[in-house]
JSON list of C-alpha atoms (C1' of nucleotides) in Angstrom, two decimals:
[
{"chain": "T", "resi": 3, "resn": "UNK", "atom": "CA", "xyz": [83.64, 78.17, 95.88]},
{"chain": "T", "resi": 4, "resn": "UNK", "atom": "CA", "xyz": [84.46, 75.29, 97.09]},
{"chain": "T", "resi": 5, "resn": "UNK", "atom": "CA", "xyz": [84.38, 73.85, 93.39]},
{"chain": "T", "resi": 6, "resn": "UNK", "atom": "CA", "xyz": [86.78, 71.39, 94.86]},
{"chain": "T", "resi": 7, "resn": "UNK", "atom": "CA", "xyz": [90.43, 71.95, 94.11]},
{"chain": "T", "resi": 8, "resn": "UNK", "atom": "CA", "xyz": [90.61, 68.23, 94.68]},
{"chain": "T", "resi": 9, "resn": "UNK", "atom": "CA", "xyz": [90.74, 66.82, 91.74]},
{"chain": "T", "resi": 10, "resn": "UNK", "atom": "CA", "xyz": [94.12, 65.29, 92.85]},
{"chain": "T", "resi": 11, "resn": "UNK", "atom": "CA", "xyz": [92.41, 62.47, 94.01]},
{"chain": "T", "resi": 12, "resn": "UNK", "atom": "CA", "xyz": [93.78, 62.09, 97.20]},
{"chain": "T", "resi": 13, "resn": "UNK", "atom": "CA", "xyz": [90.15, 61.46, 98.04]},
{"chain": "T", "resi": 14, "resn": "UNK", "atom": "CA", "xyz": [88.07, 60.18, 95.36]},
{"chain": "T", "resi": 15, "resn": "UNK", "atom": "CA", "xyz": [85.05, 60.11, 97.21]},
{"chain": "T", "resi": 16, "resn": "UNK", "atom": "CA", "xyz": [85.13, 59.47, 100.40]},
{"chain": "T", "resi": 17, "resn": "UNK", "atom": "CA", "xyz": [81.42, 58.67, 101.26]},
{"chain": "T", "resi": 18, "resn": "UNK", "atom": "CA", "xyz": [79.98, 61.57, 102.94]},
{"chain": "T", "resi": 19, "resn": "UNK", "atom": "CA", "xyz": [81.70, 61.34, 106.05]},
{"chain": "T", "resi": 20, "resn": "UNK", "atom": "CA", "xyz": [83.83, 64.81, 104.94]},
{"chain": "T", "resi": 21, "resn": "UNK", "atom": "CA", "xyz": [80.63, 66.27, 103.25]},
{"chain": "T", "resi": 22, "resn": "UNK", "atom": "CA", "xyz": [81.68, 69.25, 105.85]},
{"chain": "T", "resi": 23, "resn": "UNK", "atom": "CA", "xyz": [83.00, 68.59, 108.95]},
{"chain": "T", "resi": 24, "resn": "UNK", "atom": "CA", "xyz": [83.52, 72.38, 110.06]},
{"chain": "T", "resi": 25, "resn": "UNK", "atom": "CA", "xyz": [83.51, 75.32, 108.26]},
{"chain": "T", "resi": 26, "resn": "UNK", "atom": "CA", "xyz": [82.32, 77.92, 110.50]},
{"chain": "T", "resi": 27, "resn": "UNK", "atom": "CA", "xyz": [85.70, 78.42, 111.62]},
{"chain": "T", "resi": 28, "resn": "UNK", "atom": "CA", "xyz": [84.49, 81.85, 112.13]},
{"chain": "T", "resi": 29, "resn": "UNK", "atom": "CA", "xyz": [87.64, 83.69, 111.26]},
{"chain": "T", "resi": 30, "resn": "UNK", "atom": "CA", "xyz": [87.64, 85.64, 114.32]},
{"chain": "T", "resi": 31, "resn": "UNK", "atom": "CA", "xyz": [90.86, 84.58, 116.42]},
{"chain": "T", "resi": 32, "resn": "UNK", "atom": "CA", "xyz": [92.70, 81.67, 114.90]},
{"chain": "T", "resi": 33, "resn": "UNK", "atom": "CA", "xyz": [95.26, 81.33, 117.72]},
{"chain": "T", "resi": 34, "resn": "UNK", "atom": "CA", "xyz": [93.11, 79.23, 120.05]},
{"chain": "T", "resi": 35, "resn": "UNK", "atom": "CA", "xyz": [90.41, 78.80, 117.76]},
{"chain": "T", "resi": 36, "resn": "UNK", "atom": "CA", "xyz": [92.01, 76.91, 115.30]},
{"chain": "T", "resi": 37, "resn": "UNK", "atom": "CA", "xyz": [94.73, 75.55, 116.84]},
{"chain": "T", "resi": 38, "resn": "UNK", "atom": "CA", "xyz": [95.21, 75.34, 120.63]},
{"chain": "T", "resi": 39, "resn": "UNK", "atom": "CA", "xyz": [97.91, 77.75, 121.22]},
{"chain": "T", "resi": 40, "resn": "UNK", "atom": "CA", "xyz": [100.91, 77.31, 119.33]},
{"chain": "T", "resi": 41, "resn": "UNK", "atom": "CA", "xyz": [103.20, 79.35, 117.15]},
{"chain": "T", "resi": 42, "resn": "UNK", "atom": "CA", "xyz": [106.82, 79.65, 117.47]},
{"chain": "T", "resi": 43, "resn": "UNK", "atom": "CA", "xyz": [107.44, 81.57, 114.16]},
{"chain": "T", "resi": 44, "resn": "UNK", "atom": "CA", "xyz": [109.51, 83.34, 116.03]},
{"chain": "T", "resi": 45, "resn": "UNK", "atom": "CA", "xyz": [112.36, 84.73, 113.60]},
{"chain": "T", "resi": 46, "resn": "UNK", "atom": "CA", "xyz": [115.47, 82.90, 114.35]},
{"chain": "T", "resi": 47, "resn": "UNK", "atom": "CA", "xyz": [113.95, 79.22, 113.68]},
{"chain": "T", "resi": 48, "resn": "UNK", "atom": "CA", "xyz": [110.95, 78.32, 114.20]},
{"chain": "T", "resi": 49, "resn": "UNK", "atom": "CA", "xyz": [110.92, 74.39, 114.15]},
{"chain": "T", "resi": 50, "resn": "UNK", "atom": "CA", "xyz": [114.45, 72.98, 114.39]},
{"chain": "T", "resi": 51, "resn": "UNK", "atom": "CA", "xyz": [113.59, 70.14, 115.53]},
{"chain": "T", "resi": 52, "resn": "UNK", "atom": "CA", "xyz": [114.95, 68.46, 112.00]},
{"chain": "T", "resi": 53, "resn": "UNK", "atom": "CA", "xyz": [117.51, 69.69, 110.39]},
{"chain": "T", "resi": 54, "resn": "UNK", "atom": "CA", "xyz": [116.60, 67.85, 107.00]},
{"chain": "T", "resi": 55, "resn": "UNK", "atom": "CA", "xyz": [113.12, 69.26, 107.56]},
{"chain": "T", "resi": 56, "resn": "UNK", "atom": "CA", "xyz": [112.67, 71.28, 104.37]},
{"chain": "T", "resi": 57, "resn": "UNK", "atom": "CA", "xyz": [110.45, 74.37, 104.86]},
{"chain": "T", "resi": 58, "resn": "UNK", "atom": "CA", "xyz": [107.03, 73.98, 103.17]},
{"chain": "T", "resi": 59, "resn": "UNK", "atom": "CA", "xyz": [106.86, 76.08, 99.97]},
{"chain": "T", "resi": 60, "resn": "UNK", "atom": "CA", "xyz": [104.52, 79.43, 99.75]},
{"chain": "T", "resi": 61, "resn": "UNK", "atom": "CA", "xyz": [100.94, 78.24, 99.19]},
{"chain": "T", "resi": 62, "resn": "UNK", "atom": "CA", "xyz": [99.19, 79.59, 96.25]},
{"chain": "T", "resi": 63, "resn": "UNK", "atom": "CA", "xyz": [97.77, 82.10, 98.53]},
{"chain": "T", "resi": 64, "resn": "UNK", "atom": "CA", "xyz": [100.96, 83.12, 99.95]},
{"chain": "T", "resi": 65, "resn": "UNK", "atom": "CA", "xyz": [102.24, 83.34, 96.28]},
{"chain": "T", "resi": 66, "resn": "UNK", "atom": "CA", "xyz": [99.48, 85.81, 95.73]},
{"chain": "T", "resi": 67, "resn": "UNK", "atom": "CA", "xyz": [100.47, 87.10, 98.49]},
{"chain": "T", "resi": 68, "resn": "UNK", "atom": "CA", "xyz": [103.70, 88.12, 97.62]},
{"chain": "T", "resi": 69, "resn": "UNK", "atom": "CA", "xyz": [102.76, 89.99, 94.49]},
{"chain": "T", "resi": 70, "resn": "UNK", "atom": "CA", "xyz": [99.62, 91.38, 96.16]},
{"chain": "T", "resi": 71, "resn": "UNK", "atom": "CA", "xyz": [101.54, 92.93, 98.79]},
{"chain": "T", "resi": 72, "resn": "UNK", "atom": "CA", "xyz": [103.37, 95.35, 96.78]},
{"chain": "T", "resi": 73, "resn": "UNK", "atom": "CA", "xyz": [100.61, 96.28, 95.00]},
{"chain": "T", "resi": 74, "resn": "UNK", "atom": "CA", "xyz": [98.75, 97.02, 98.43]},
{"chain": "T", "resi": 75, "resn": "UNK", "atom": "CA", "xyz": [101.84, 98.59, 100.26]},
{"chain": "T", "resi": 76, "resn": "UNK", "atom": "CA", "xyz": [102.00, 100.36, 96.98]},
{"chain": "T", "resi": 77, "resn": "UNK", "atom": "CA", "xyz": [98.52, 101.76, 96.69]},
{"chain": "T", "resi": 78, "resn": "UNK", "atom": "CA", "xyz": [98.56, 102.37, 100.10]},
{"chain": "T", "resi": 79, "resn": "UNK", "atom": "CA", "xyz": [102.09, 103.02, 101.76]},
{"chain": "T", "resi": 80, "resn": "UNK", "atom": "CA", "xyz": [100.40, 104.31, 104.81]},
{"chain": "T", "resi": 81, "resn": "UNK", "atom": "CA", "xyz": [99.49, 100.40, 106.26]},
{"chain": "T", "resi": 82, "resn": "UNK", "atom": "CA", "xyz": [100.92, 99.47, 109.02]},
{"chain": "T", "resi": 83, "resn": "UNK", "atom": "CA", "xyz": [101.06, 95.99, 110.13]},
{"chain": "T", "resi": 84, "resn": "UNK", "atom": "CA", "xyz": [100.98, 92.80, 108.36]},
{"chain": "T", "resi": 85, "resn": "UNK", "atom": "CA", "xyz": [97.21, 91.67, 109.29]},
{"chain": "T", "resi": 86, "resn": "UNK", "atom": "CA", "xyz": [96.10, 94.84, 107.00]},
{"chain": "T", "resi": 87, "resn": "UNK", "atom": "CA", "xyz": [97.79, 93.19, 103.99]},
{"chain": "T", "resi": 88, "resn": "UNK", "atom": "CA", "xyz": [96.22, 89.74, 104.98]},
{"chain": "T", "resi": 89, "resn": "UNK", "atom": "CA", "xyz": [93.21, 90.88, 105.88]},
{"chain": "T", "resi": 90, "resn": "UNK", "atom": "CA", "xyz": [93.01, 93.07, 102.45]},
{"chain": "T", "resi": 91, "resn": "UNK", "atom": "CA", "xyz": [94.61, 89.88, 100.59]},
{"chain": "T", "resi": 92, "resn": "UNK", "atom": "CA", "xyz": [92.61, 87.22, 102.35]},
{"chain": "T", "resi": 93, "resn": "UNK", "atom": "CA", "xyz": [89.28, 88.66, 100.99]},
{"chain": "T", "resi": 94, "resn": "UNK", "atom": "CA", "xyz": [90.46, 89.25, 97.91]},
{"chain": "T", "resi": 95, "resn": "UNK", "atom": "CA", "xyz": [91.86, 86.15, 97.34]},
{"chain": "T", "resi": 96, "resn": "UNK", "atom": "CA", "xyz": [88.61, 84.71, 98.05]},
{"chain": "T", "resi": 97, "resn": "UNK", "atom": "CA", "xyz": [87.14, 87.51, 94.95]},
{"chain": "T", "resi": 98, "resn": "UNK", "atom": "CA", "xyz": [89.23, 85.72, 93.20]},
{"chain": "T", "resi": 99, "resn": "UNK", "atom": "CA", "xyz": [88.77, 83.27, 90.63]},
{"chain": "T", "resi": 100, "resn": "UNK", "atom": "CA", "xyz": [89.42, 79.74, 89.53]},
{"chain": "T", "resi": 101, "resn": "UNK", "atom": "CA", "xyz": [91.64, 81.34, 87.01]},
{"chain": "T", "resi": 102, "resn": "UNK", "atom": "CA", "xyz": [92.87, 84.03, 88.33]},
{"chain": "T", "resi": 103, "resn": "UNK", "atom": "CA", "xyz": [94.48, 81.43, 90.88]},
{"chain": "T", "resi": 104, "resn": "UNK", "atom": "CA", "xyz": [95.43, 79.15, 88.57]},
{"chain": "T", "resi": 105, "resn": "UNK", "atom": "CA", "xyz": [98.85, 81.35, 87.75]},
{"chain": "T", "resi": 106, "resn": "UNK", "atom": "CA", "xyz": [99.50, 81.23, 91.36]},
{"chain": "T", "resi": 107, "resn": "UNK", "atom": "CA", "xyz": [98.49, 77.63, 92.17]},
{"chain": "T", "resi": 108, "resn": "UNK", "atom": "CA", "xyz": [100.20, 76.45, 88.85]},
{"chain": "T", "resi": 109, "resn": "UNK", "atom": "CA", "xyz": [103.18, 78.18, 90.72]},
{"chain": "T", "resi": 110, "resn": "UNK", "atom": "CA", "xyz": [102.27, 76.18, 94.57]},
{"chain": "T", "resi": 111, "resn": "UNK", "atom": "CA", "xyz": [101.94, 73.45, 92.54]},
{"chain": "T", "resi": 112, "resn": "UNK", "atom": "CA", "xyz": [106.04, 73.31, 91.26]},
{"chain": "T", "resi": 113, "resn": "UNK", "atom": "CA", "xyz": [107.36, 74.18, 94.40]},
{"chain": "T", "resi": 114, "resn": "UNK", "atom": "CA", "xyz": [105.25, 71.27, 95.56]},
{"chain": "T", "resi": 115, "resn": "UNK", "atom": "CA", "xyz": [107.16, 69.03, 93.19]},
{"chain": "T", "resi": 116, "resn": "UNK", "atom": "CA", "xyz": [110.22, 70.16, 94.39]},
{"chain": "T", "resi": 117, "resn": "UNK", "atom": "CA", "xyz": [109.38, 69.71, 98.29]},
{"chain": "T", "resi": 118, "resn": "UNK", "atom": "CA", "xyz": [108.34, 66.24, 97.24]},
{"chain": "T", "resi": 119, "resn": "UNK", "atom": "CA", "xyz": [111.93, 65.71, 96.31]},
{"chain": "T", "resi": 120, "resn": "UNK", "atom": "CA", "xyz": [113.58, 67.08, 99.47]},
{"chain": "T", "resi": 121, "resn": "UNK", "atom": "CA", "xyz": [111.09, 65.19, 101.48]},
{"chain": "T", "resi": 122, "resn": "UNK", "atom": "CA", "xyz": [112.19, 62.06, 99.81]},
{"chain": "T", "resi": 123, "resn": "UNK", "atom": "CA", "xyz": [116.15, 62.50, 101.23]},
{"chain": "T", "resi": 124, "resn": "UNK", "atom": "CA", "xyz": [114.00, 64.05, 104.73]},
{"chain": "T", "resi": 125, "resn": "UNK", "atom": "CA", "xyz": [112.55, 60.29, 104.84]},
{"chain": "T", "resi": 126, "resn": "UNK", "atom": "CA", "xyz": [115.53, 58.52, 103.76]},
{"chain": "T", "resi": 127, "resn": "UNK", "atom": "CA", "xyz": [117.44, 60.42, 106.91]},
{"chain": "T", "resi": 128, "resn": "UNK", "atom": "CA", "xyz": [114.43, 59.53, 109.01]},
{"chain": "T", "resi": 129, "resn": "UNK", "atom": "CA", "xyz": [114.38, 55.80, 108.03]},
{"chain": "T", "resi": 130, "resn": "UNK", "atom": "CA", "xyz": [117.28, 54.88, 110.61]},
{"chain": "R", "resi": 30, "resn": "DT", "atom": "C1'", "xyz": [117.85, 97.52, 121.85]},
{"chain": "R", "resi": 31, "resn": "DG", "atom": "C1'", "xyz": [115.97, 93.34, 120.63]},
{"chain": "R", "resi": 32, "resn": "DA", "atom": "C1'", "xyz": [112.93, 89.83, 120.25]},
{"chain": "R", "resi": 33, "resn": "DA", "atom": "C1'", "xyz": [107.98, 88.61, 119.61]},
{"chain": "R", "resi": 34, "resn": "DT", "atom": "C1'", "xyz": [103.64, 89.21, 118.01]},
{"chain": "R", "resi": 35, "resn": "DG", "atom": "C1'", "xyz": [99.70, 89.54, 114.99]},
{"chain": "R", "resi": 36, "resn": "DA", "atom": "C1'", "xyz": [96.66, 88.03, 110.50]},
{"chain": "R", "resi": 37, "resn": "DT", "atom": "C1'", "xyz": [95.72, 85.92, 106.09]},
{"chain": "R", "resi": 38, "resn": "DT", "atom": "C1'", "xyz": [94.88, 81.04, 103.73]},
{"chain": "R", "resi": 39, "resn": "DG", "atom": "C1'", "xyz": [96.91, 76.87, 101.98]},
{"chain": "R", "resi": 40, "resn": "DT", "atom": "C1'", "xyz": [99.60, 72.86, 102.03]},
{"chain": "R", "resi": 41, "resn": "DT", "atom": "C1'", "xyz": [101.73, 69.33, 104.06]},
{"chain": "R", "resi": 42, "resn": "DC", "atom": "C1'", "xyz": [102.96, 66.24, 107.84]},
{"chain": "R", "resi": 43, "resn": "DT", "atom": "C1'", "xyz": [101.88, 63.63, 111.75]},
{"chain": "R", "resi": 44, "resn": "DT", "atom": "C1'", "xyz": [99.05, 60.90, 114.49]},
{"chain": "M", "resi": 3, "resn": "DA", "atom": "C1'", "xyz": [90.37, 60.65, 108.33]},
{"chain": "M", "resi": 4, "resn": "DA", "atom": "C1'", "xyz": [91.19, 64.32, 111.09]},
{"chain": "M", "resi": 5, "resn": "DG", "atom": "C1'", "xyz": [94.05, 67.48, 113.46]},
{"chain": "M", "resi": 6, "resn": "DA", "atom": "C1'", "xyz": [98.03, 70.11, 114.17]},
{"chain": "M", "resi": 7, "resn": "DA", "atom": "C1'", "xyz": [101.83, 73.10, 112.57]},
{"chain": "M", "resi": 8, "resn": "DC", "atom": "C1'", "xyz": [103.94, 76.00, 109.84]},
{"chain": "M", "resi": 9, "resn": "DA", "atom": "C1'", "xyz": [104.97, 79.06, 105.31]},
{"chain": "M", "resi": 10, "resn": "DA", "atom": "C1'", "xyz": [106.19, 85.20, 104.56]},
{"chain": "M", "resi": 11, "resn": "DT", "atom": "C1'", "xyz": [105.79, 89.75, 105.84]},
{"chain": "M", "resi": 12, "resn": "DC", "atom": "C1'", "xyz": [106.79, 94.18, 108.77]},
{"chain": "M", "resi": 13, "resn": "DA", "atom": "C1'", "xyz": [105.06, 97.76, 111.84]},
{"chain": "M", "resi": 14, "resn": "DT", "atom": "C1'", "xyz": [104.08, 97.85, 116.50]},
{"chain": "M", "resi": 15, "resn": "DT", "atom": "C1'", "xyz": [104.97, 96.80, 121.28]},
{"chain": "M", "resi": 16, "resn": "DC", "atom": "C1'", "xyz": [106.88, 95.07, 125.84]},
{"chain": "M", "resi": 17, "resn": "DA", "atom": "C1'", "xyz": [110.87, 94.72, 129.05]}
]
DNA sequence: TGAATGATTGTTCTT
DNA sequence: AAGAACAATCATTCA
């Protein structure tokens, strides 16, 4: 569904130059596919490289996430790893719909507020 | 023993 | 406009 969650109106319209630039991304191995070969979420810190940089709030997915992984682990205490609860949650996040998201995205969209405030003092500190 | 990885989508920043 | 990076989780795995 791409019903387009847009209606911020970042983009209004755009022409069709985005129509779809890529969508096949194939889901198969995002490590190289998607990005060329980064990811130091290692657990101690992951980007440091600002220490005003506030971390980006849980997207509505991860949101979902959160609940649906109790419910998952729950139902099924016997997974192991995390790619079986975002593998299981990916595709039914994508069953989901509109309005079953909107709880969660109504959630992404306050913590979106508040990032927008700590990004404000993050700029401030990076004006020098 | 300890640190790192893997997998999901979304959002946001940076260029 | 487009790309790149990172957000949480937790069992498994390598040295």
């Amino acid at each position: 569904m791409k019903t387009s969650s847009r209606s911020k109106g970042t983009v209004r319209k755009e022409t069709k130059e985005a129509l779809k630039p890529v969508d096949d991304r194939k889901l198969g191995k995002r490590k190289a596919a998607v990005k060329a070969d980064k990811k130091p979420a290692k657990k101690g810190k992951a980007a440091k490289k600002d220490p005003n940089k506030p971390k980006r709030p849980p997207s509505a997915f991860f949101v979902f996430l959160e609940e649906f992984r109790k419910t998952f682990k729950k139902e099924n205490p016997d997974v192991k790893g995390v790619s079986a609860v975002g593998k299981a949650g990916g595709e039914k996040w994508k069953s989901m719909s509109a309005a079953e998201k909107a709880p969660y995205e109504a959630k992404a969209a306050k913590k979106k507020a508040e990032y927008g405030s700590l990004m404000d003092t993050y700029n401030k500190k990076q004006l020098c």
